XYZ file of C-alpha atoms in Angstrom:
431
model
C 14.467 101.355 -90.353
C 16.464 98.268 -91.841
C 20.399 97.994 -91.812
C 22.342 97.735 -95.102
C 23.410 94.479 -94.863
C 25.153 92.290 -97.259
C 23.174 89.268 -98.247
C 24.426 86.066 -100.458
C 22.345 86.973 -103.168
C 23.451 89.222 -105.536
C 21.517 89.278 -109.202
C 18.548 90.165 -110.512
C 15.830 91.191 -108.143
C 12.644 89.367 -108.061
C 9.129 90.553 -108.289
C 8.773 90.659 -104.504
C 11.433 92.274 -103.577
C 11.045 94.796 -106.363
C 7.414 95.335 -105.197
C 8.906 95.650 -101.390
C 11.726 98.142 -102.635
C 9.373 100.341 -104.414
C 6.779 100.889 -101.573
C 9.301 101.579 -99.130
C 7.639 104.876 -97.797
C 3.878 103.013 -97.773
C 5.791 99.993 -95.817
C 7.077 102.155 -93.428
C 3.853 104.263 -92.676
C 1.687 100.521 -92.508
C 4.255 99.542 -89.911
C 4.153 102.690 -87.662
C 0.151 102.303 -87.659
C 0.394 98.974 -86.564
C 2.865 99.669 -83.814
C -0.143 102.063 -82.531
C -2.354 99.112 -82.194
C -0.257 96.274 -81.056
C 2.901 96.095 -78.866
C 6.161 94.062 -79.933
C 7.914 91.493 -78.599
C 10.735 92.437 -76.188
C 12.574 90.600 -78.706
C 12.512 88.348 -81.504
C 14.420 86.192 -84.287
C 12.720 84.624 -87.439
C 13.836 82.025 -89.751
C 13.287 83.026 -93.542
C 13.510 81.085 -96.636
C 13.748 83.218 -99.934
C 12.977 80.691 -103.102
C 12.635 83.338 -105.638
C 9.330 83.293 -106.482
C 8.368 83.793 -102.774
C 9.909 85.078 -99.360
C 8.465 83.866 -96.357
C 9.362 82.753 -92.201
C 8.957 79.449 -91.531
C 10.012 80.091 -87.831
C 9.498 82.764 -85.254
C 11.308 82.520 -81.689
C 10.230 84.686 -78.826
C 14.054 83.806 -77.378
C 16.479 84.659 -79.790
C 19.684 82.464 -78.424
C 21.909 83.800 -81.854
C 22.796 87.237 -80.842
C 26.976 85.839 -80.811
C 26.469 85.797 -84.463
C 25.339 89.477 -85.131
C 28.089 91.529 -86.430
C 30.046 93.956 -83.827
C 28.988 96.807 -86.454
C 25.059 95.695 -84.549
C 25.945 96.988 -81.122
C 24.636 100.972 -81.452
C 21.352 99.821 -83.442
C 21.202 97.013 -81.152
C 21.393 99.408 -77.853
C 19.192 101.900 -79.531
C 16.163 99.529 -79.275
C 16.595 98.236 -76.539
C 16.743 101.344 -74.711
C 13.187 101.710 -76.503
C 11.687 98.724 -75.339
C 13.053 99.005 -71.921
C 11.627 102.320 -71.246
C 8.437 101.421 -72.405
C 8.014 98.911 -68.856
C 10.468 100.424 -66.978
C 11.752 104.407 -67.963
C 14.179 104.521 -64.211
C 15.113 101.000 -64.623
C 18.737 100.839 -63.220
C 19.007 96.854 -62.377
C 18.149 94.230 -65.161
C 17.910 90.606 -64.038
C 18.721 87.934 -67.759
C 17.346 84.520 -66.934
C 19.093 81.991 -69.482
C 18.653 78.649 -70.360
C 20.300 75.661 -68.434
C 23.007 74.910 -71.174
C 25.767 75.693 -69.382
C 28.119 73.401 -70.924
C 26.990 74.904 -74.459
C 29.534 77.707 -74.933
C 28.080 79.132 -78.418
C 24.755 79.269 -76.111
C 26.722 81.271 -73.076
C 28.376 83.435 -75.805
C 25.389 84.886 -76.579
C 24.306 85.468 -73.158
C 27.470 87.317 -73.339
C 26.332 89.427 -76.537
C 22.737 90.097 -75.279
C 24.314 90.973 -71.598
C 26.595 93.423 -73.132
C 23.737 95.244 -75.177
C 21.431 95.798 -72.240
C 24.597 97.202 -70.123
C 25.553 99.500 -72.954
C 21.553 101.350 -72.496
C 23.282 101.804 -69.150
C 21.583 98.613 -67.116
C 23.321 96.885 -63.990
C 23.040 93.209 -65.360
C 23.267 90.278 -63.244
C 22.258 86.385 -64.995
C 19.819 84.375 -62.503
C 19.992 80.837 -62.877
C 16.880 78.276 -62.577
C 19.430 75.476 -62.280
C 19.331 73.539 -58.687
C 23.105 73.016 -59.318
C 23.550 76.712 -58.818
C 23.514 77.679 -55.063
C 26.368 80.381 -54.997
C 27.687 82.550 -57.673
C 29.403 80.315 -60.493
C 31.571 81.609 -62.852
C 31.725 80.651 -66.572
C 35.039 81.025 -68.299
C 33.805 81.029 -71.859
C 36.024 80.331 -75.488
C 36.521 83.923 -75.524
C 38.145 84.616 -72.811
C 35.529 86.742 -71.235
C 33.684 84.898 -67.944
C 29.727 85.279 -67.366
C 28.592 84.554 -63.322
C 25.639 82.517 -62.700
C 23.632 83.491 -59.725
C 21.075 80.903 -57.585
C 17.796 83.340 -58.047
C 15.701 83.985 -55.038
C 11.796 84.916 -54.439
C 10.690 87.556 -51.936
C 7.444 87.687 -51.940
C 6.252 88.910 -55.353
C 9.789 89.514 -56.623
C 12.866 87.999 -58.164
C 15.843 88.753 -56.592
C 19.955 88.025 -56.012
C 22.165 88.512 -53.134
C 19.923 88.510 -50.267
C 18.010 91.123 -51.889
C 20.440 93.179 -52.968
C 19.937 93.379 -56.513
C 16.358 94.025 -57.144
C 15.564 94.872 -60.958
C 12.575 95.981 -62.325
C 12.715 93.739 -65.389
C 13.759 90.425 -65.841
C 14.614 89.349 -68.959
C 13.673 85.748 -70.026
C 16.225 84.119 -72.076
C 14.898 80.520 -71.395
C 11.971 78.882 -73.783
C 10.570 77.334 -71.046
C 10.263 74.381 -72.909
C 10.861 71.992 -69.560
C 7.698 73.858 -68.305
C 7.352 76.733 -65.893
C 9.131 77.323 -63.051
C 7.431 77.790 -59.653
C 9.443 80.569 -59.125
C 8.489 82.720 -62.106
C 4.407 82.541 -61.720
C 2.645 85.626 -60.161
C 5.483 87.996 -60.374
C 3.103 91.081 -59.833
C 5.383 94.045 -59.293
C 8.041 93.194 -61.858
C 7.953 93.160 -65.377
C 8.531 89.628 -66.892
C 10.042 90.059 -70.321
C 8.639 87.620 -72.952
C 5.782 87.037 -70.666
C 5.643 83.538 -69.415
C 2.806 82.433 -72.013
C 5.008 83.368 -75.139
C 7.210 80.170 -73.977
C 6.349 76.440 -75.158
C 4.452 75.395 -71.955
C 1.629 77.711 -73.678
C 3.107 79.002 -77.043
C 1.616 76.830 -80.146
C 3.333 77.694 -83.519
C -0.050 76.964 -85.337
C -1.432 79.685 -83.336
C 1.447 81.968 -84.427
C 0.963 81.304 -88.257
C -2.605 81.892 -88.231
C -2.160 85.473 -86.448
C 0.717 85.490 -89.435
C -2.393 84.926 -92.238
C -4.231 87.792 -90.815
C -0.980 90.020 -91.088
C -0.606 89.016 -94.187
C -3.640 89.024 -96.141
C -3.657 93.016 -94.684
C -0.157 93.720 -95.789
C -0.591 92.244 -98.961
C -3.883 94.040 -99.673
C -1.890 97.579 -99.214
C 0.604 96.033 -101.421
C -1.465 95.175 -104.022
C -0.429 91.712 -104.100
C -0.786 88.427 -103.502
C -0.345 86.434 -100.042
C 0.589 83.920 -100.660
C 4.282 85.263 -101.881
C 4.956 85.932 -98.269
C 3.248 83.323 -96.347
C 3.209 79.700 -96.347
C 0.494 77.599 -96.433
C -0.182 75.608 -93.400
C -2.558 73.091 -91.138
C -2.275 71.524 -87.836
C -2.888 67.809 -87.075
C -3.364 66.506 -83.583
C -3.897 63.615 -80.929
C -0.436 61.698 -82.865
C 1.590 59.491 -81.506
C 4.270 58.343 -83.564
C 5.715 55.672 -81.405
C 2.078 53.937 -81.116
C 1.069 55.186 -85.007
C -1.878 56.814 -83.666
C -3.272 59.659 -85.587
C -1.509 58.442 -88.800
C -4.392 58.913 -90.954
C -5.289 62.416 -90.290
C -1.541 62.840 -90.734
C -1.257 61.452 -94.109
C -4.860 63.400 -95.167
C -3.884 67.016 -94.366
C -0.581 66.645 -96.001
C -2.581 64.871 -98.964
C -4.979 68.240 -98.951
C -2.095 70.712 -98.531
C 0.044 68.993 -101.032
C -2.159 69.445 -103.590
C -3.426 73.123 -102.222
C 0.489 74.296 -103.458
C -0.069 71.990 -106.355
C -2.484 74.174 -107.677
C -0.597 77.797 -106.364
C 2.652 76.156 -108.596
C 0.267 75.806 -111.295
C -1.337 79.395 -111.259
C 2.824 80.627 -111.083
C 4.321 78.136 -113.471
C 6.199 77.007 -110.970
C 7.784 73.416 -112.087
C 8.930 72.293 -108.569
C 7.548 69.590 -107.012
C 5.960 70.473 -103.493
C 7.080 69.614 -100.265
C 5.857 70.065 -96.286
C 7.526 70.612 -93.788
C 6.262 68.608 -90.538
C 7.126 70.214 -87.372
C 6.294 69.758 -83.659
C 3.621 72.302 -82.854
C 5.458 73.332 -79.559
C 9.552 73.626 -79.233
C 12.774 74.629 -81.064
C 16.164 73.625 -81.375
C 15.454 72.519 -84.868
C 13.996 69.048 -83.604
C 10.850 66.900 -84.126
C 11.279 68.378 -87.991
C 11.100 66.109 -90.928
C 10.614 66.677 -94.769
C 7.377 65.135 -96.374
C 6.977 64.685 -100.508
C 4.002 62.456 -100.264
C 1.045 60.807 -97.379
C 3.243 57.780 -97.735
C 5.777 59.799 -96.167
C 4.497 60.293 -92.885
C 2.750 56.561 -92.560
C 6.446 54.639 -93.582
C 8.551 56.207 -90.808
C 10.779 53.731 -89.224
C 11.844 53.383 -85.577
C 14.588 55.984 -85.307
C 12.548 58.577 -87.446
C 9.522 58.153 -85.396
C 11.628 58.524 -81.787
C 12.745 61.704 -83.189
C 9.505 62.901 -83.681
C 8.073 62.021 -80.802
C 10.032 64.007 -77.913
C 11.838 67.269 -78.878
C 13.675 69.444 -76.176
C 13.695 68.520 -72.254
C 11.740 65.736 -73.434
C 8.660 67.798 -74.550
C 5.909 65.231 -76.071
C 5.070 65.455 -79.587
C 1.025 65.014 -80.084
C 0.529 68.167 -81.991
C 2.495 69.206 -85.230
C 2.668 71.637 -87.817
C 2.553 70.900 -91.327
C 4.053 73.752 -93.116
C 4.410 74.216 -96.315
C 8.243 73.634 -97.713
C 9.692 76.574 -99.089
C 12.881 75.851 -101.120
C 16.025 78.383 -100.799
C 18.015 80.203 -103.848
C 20.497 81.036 -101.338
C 23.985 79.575 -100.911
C 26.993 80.724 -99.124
C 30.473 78.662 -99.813
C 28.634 75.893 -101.178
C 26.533 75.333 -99.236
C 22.592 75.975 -98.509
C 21.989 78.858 -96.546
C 18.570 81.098 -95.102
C 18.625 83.976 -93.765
C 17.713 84.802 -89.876
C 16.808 88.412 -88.866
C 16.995 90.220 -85.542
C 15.032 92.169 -83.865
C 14.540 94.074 -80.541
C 11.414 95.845 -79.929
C 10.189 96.880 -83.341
C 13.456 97.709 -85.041
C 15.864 95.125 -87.432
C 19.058 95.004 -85.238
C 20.848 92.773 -87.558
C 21.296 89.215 -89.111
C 23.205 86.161 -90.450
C 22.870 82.719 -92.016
C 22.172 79.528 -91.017
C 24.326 77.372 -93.067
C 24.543 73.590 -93.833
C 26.592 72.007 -96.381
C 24.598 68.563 -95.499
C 21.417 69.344 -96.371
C 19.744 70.493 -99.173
C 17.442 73.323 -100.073
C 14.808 71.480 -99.319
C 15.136 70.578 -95.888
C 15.411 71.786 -92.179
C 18.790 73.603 -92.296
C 18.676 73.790 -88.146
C 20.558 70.352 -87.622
C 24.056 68.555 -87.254
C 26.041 70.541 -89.495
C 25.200 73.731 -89.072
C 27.125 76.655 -88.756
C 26.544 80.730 -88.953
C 27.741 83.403 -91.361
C 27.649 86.810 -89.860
C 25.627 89.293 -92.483
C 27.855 92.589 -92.247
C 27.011 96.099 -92.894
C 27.490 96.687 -96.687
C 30.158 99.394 -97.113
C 29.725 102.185 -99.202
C 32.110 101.132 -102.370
C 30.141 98.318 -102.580
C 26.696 99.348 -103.061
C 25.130 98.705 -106.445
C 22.348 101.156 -108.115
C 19.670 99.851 -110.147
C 18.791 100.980 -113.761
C 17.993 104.042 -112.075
C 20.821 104.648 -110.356
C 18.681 103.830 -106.918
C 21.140 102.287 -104.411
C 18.850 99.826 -103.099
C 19.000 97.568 -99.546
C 18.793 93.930 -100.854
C 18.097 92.965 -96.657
C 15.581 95.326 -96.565
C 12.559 92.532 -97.744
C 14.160 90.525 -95.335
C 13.701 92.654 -92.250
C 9.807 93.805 -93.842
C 9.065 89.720 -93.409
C 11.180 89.866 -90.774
C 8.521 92.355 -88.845
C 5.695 90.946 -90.492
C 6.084 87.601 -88.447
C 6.875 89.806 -85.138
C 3.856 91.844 -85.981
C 1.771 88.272 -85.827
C 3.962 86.916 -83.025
C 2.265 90.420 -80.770
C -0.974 89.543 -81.969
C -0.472 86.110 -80.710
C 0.389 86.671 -77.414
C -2.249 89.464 -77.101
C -4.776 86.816 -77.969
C -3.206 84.453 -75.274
C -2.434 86.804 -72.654
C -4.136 84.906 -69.334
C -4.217 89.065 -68.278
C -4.972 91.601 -70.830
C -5.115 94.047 -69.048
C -0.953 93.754 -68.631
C -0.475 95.022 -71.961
C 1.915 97.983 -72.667
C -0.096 100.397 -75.519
């Protein structure tokens, strides 16, 4: 279901999570009839902020590049589901091909190439990591921090396959670990008789995080009705802008108007809470990750008074992806602090299980702003261990991660509607 994991929190529980705790059983039934109807992501990571009055993503990411940071204690859970996803494509797969990003000089990246490697060969998978670089034309090995060395192989196309070593290695899934954010490669289009895990419209050359969120308010308006509450607590409020240029100012206005409308939409949802924070958005690049082309808006004047350097950081985000379509996302503050500093919460999943999770951690920004910047470190969330588990009033030992991992599933839930509703092929969908 969910692991017992040991969040930062530790006092009273609020009304959502008490809500979340109570229905456990319902929760669990709503998920498996969903699962009937749509099929999960391979895998998936989402970004959580937990303000106390409401818990809700504010990021989902169809290429989880964190799994370094799970705990050791993950591994079994972790193996578990992926043997469950794997045999859904594949049930005699023997050969696995992992296609990672380019950032070969990042060695927190290549560590958890490392991690994810070692999870897929533990459900008993030959691995072998195919490079897209040009700069890799024979096998090139990686010594990483660790010790341990990952091999980098030039990938090849035969036809309608991927392949390494002249052939020799022929999988029957390959594994994206790449966002395709620098576009798609040739050499991954109309791969017929191999199964291409995300699909190659779940990366940013396709993938639109407005389109995401708005499968997410379908999800949750229908998870919230069998909750019996009230949407809002789990989902943040949100509205697209586009045809901006921030370098030229074009597209200012309609900038500075939906943020003007949305600002005063959570105006109105503080009221109705008595909630005496003062709003904030959250404008984000529309396609991309790595934490960039983010800024934090209070006001309209906000997004018209940029200067230079703010507006070159919100024009181009990763590879040099243009930025005409954002985002605006409502802000939602975190309660949650670990050594000082402000923290959120990032669960893991593979196929439609919780696998684990940790915190994103920055002492330089505050709990009001993007926490995925200069700064930033990660705080494994370990298993709690029996001695330490705390009953309620009535003496119910309770799993403080477990609303994390329901939200957690909720935005994986949407992130499978998504691509269903994107899906250039339909008919490729696993039931």
């Amino acid at each position: 279901m969910v692991p017992h994991l040991r969040t930062a929190l530790t006092g009273a529980l609020s009304d959502i999570e008490h809500k979340m705790l109570a229905a456990t059983p319902m929760i669990e039934r709503w998920f498996r009839m969903e699962w009937q109807e749509h099929t999960p992501p391979f895998y998936s990571s989402v970004d959580l902020r937990n303000a106390g009055f409401k818990l809700a993503p504010v990021d989902t990411n169809l290429f989880p590049g964190g799994f370094n940071n799970l705990a050791e204690e993950m591994f079994p859970l972790a193996t578990q589901a992926a043997m469950a996803a794997i045999e859904k494509y594949c049930p005699d797969a023997r050969n696995l091909l992992i296609i990672p990003e380019l950032h070969t000089r990042n060695p927190f990246y290549l560590q958890n190439v490392a991690q994810l490697s070692k999870i897929m060969r533990l459900t008993g998978l030959n691995v072998r990591l195919g490079s897209l670089s040009k700069d890799i034309t024979t096998p090139t090995a990686i010594n990483l921090p660790n010790g341990e060395t990952l091999t980098l192989e030039p990938l090849e196309r035969n036809g309608r396959r991927l392949t390494l070593d002249g052939g020799r290695f022929d999988p029957c899934t390959i594994l994206l670990n790449n966002d395709l954010s620098a576009g798609q490669p040739t050499i991954l289009e109309n791969i017929k008789e191999q199964f291409l895990l995300p699909p190659l419209h779940a990366g940013w050359t396709v993938r639109r995080k407005s389109t995401h969120f708005k499968a997410y308010d379908d999800v949750a308006k229908k998870f919230s009705k069998a909750l019996g509450t009230d949407p809002w607590l789990i989902n943040p409020y949100h509205a697209h802008a586009s045809n901006i240029n921030f370098n030229e100012r074009t597209g200012e206005d309609e900038l500075a108007h939906t943020v003007e409308v949305l600002l005063k939409k959570i105006t109105k949802k503080y009221k109705e809470y008595g909630i005496t924070d003062k709003p904030f958005l959250i404008v984000k690049a529309d396609a991309g990750t790595y934490g960039m082309g983010i800024m934090t808006v209070r006001s309209p004047d906000d997004v018209k008074d940029l200067n230079r350097k703010q507006r070159n950081k919100m024009a181009v985000v990763k590879d040099g992806l243009e930025v005409h379509d954002v985002l605006i996302q409502e802000g939602v503050p975190t309660i949650e602090t670990l050594h000082n500093s402000t923290a959120e919460p990032v669960v893991y999943m593979i196929d439609r299980y919780v696998v684990g999770g940790f915190y994103r951690i920055n002492g330089e920004r505050g709990v009001d702003e993007n926490l995925n910047s200069a700064g930033m470190h990660f705080e494994t969330m370990p298993f709690i261990k029996e001695s330490e588990r705390r009953a309620d009033d009535l003496g119910l030992l309770h799993n403080r991660f477990y609303p994390y991992g329901v939200v957690g599933r909720l935005a994986m839930l949407a992130a499978s509607i998504e691509l269903e509703k994107t899906d250039p092929n339909p008919e490729n969908q696993i039931g």
